[in-house]
mmCIF file of C-alpha atoms in Angstrom:
data_model
loop_
_atom_site.group_PDB
_atom_site.id
_atom_site.type_symbol
_atom_site.label_atom_id
_atom_site.label_comp_id
_atom_site.label_asym_id
_atom_site.label_seq_id
_atom_site.Cartn_x
_atom_site.Cartn_y
_atom_site.Cartn_z
ATOM 1 C CA MET J 1 -71.909 13.484 60.923
ATOM 2 C CA LYS J 2 -72.611 17.111 60.059
ATOM 3 C CA SER J 3 -71.752 19.803 62.595
ATOM 4 C CA HIS J 4 -74.527 22.020 63.879
ATOM 5 C CA MET J 5 -73.921 25.629 62.958
ATOM 6 C CA ILE J 6 -75.436 28.940 64.031
ATOM 7 C CA LYS J 7 -75.737 31.664 61.398
ATOM 8 C CA LEU J 8 -74.869 35.182 62.544
ATOM 9 C CA LYS J 9 -74.717 38.569 60.879
ATOM 10 C CA LEU J 10 -72.628 41.658 61.491
ATOM 11 C CA GLU J 11 -74.404 44.882 60.665
ATOM 12 C CA LYS J 12 -72.884 47.653 58.548
ATOM 13 C CA THR J 13 -72.070 49.561 61.717
ATOM 14 C CA LYS J 14 -69.607 47.454 63.678
ATOM 15 C CA CYS J 15 -68.906 47.229 67.387
ATOM 16 C CA ILE J 16 -65.135 47.360 67.793
ATOM 17 C CA ALA J 17 -63.159 46.607 70.947
ATOM 18 C CA LEU J 18 -59.851 48.465 71.308
ATOM 19 C CA ILE J 19 -57.333 47.079 73.793
ATOM 20 C CA ALA J 20 -53.598 47.618 74.241
ATOM 21 C CA HIS J 21 -51.033 46.633 76.811
ATOM 22 C CA ASP J 22 -49.127 49.540 78.359
ATOM 23 C CA GLY J 23 -46.174 49.377 75.959
ATOM 24 C CA LYS J 24 -48.529 49.320 72.967
ATOM 25 C CA LYS J 25 -50.948 52.088 73.970
ATOM 26 C CA PRO J 26 -49.084 54.836 72.050
ATOM 27 C CA GLU J 27 -49.213 52.708 68.876
ATOM 28 C CA LEU J 28 -52.950 52.120 69.217
ATOM 29 C CA ILE J 29 -53.605 55.799 69.891
ATOM 30 C CA GLU J 30 -51.688 56.798 66.740
ATOM 31 C CA TRP J 31 -53.526 54.118 64.750
ATOM 32 C CA ALA J 32 -56.868 55.420 66.036
ATOM 33 C CA LYS J 33 -55.911 58.976 65.072
ATOM 34 C CA LYS J 34 -54.970 57.816 61.571
ATOM 35 C CA ASN J 35 -58.255 55.907 61.231
ATOM 36 C CA LYS J 36 -60.479 58.374 63.078
ATOM 37 C CA GLU J 37 -62.835 58.985 60.156
ATOM 38 C CA THR J 38 -63.539 55.271 59.689
ATOM 39 C CA LEU J 39 -63.766 54.562 63.419
ATOM 40 C CA SER J 40 -66.236 57.433 63.873
ATOM 41 C CA LYS J 41 -68.798 55.446 61.850
ATOM 42 C CA HIS J 42 -68.774 52.557 64.320
ATOM 43 C CA PHE J 43 -69.327 51.877 68.015
ATOM 44 C CA LEU J 44 -66.126 51.691 70.048
ATOM 45 C CA TYR J 45 -65.455 49.805 73.266
ATOM 46 C CA GLY J 46 -62.272 49.525 75.263
ATOM 47 C CA THR J 47 -60.621 48.512 78.443
ATOM 48 C CA GLY J 48 -60.284 51.319 80.992
ATOM 49 C CA THR J 49 -57.061 53.174 80.347
ATOM 50 C CA THR J 50 -56.892 52.379 76.630
ATOM 51 C CA GLY J 51 -60.442 53.550 75.941
ATOM 52 C CA THR J 52 -59.971 56.710 77.985
ATOM 53 C CA LEU J 53 -56.717 57.583 76.192
ATOM 54 C CA ILE J 54 -58.273 57.036 72.767
ATOM 55 C CA THR J 55 -61.132 59.388 73.649
ATOM 56 C CA GLU J 56 -58.699 61.999 75.033
ATOM 57 C CA HIS J 57 -56.464 61.898 71.939
ATOM 58 C CA THR J 58 -59.081 61.511 69.195
ATOM 59 C CA GLY J 59 -62.351 62.833 70.589
ATOM 60 C CA LEU J 60 -64.000 59.536 69.612
ATOM 61 C CA PRO J 61 -66.523 58.192 72.130
ATOM 62 C CA VAL J 62 -65.389 54.874 73.629
ATOM 63 C CA LYS J 63 -67.488 52.868 76.082
ATOM 64 C CA THR J 64 -64.955 51.770 78.654
ATOM 65 C CA TYR J 65 -64.848 48.770 80.918
ATOM 66 C CA ASN J 66 -62.375 48.006 83.697
ATOM 67 C CA SER J 67 -58.674 48.059 83.042
ATOM 68 C CA GLY J 68 -57.365 44.707 81.750
ATOM 69 C CA PRO J 69 -55.769 43.505 85.001
ATOM 70 C CA LEU J 70 -58.966 44.414 86.867
ATOM 71 C CA GLY J 71 -61.217 42.289 84.645
ATOM 72 C CA GLY J 72 -61.630 44.458 81.545
ATOM 73 C CA ASP J 73 -60.444 41.703 79.197
ATOM 74 C CA GLN J 74 -63.048 39.398 80.718
ATOM 75 C CA GLN J 75 -65.745 42.055 80.351
ATOM 76 C CA ILE J 76 -64.908 42.414 76.642
ATOM 77 C CA GLY J 77 -64.983 38.603 76.343
ATOM 78 C CA ALA J 78 -68.444 38.562 77.904
ATOM 79 C CA ARG J 79 -69.633 41.150 75.348
ATOM 80 C CA ILE J 80 -68.334 38.865 72.589
ATOM 81 C CA VAL J 81 -70.341 35.956 74.005
ATOM 82 C CA GLU J 82 -73.417 38.194 74.176
ATOM 83 C CA GLY J 83 -72.964 39.191 70.519
ATOM 84 C CA GLU J 84 -72.171 42.832 71.310
ATOM 85 C CA ILE J 85 -68.594 42.959 69.972
ATOM 86 C CA ASP J 86 -67.958 42.291 66.274
ATOM 87 C CA PHE J 87 -64.178 42.395 66.238
ATOM 88 C CA VAL J 88 -61.218 43.214 68.428
ATOM 89 C CA ILE J 89 -58.053 45.230 67.925
ATOM 90 C CA PHE J 90 -55.823 43.983 70.752
ATOM 91 C CA LEU J 91 -52.237 45.147 70.669
ATOM 92 C CA TRP J 92 -50.652 42.855 73.213
ATOM 93 C CA ASP J 93 -47.006 43.032 74.101
ATOM 94 C CA PRO J 94 -45.371 39.670 73.342
ATOM 95 C CA LEU J 95 -42.144 40.705 75.091
ATOM 96 C CA ALA J 96 -43.617 41.783 78.439
ATOM 97 C CA ALA J 97 -44.963 39.496 81.147
ATOM 98 C CA GLN J 98 -48.576 40.271 82.011
ATOM 99 C CA PRO J 99 -49.999 39.542 85.462
ATOM 100 C CA HIS J 100 -53.389 38.892 83.864
ATOM 101 C CA ASP J 101 -52.070 36.555 81.145
ATOM 102 C CA PRO J 102 -54.839 33.962 81.765
ATOM 103 C CA ASP J 103 -57.431 36.680 81.026
ATOM 104 C CA VAL J 104 -55.625 37.589 77.799
ATOM 105 C CA LYS J 105 -55.609 33.944 76.700
ATOM 106 C CA ALA J 106 -59.298 33.629 77.599
ATOM 107 C CA LEU J 107 -60.117 36.645 75.406
ATOM 108 C CA LEU J 108 -58.155 35.191 72.490
ATOM 109 C CA ARG J 109 -59.882 31.834 72.994
ATOM 110 C CA ILE J 110 -63.412 33.282 73.122
ATOM 111 C CA SER J 111 -62.695 35.312 69.971
ATOM 112 C CA ALA J 112 -61.754 32.089 68.186
ATOM 113 C CA VAL J 113 -64.776 30.183 69.523
ATOM 114 C CA TYR J 114 -67.126 32.935 68.329
ATOM 115 C CA ASN J 115 -65.296 33.316 65.004
ATOM 116 C CA ILE J 116 -64.717 37.047 65.285
ATOM 117 C CA PRO J 117 -61.731 38.835 63.748
ATOM 118 C CA ILE J 118 -59.018 39.805 66.196
ATOM 119 C CA ALA J 119 -55.977 41.863 65.268
ATOM 120 C CA SER J 120 -52.944 41.477 67.489
ATOM 121 C CA ASN J 121 -50.770 43.897 65.524
ATOM 122 C CA LEU J 122 -51.165 47.051 63.450
ATOM 123 C CA ALA J 123 -50.726 45.316 60.088
ATOM 124 C CA THR J 124 -53.703 43.058 60.792
ATOM 125 C CA ALA J 125 -55.687 46.005 62.166
ATOM 126 C CA ASP J 126 -55.025 47.882 58.913
ATOM 127 C CA PHE J 127 -56.174 44.909 56.836
ATOM 128 C CA ILE J 128 -59.392 44.605 58.834
ATOM 129 C CA ILE J 129 -60.312 48.274 58.891
ATOM 130 C CA ASN J 130 -59.555 48.685 55.177
ATOM 131 C CA SER J 131 -61.470 45.570 54.168
ATOM 132 C CA SER J 132 -64.426 45.964 51.818
ATOM 133 C CA LEU J 133 -66.424 44.114 54.497
ATOM 134 C CA MET J 134 -65.905 46.943 56.973
ATOM 135 C CA ASN J 135 -68.920 48.902 55.736
ATOM 136 C CA GLU J 136 -71.147 46.006 54.713
ATOM 137 C CA GLU J 137 -73.281 43.449 56.419
ATOM 138 C CA TYR J 138 -71.393 40.194 56.845
ATOM 139 C CA GLU J 139 -72.895 36.766 57.430
ATOM 140 C CA TYR J 140 -70.869 34.020 59.073
ATOM 141 C CA GLU J 141 -71.299 30.839 61.060
ATOM 142 C CA ILE J 142 -70.134 29.501 64.372
ATOM 143 C CA LYS J 143 -70.336 25.972 65.649
ATOM 144 C CA ASP J 144 -73.225 25.271 68.042
ATOM 145 C CA TYR J 145 -71.248 23.579 70.820
ATOM 146 C CA GLN J 146 -74.427 22.884 72.798
ATOM 147 C CA LYS J 147 -75.717 20.610 70.017
ATOM 148 C CA ASP J 148 -72.317 19.378 68.825
ATOM 149 C CA PRO J 149 -69.794 19.475 71.700
ATOM 150 C CA ASP J 150 -66.942 17.720 69.830
#
């Protein structure tokens, strides 16, 4: 039996979510500074503190949501479901316990369900942002779970 699929398209201008746990914020800020020219061509979103710090250190406009522990990860996840976020740079700290760990896992899960790229480290972020697809339209598919729940 063939799976039901939904065809989607990312526009040339991407909507990028930027998130970092406290111990990773300095790394993400430096990465954003290094990639400021490329990031300036796209729409940026972030959780509260991370988004604010990126704007303060780079001058790039970032639409901010709540801080992660206050629901920001869930707000970003909702934007993914609504088709408003194209990919996520999420520098999470694998060595630090997070009080909102279920929210983090939910964000990772929803990114997988909606087949969007998610970078959890700077190497992957570099590969994504330097991809030839970064400045092109990109067509992809996701499974239609309402028609094919298995």
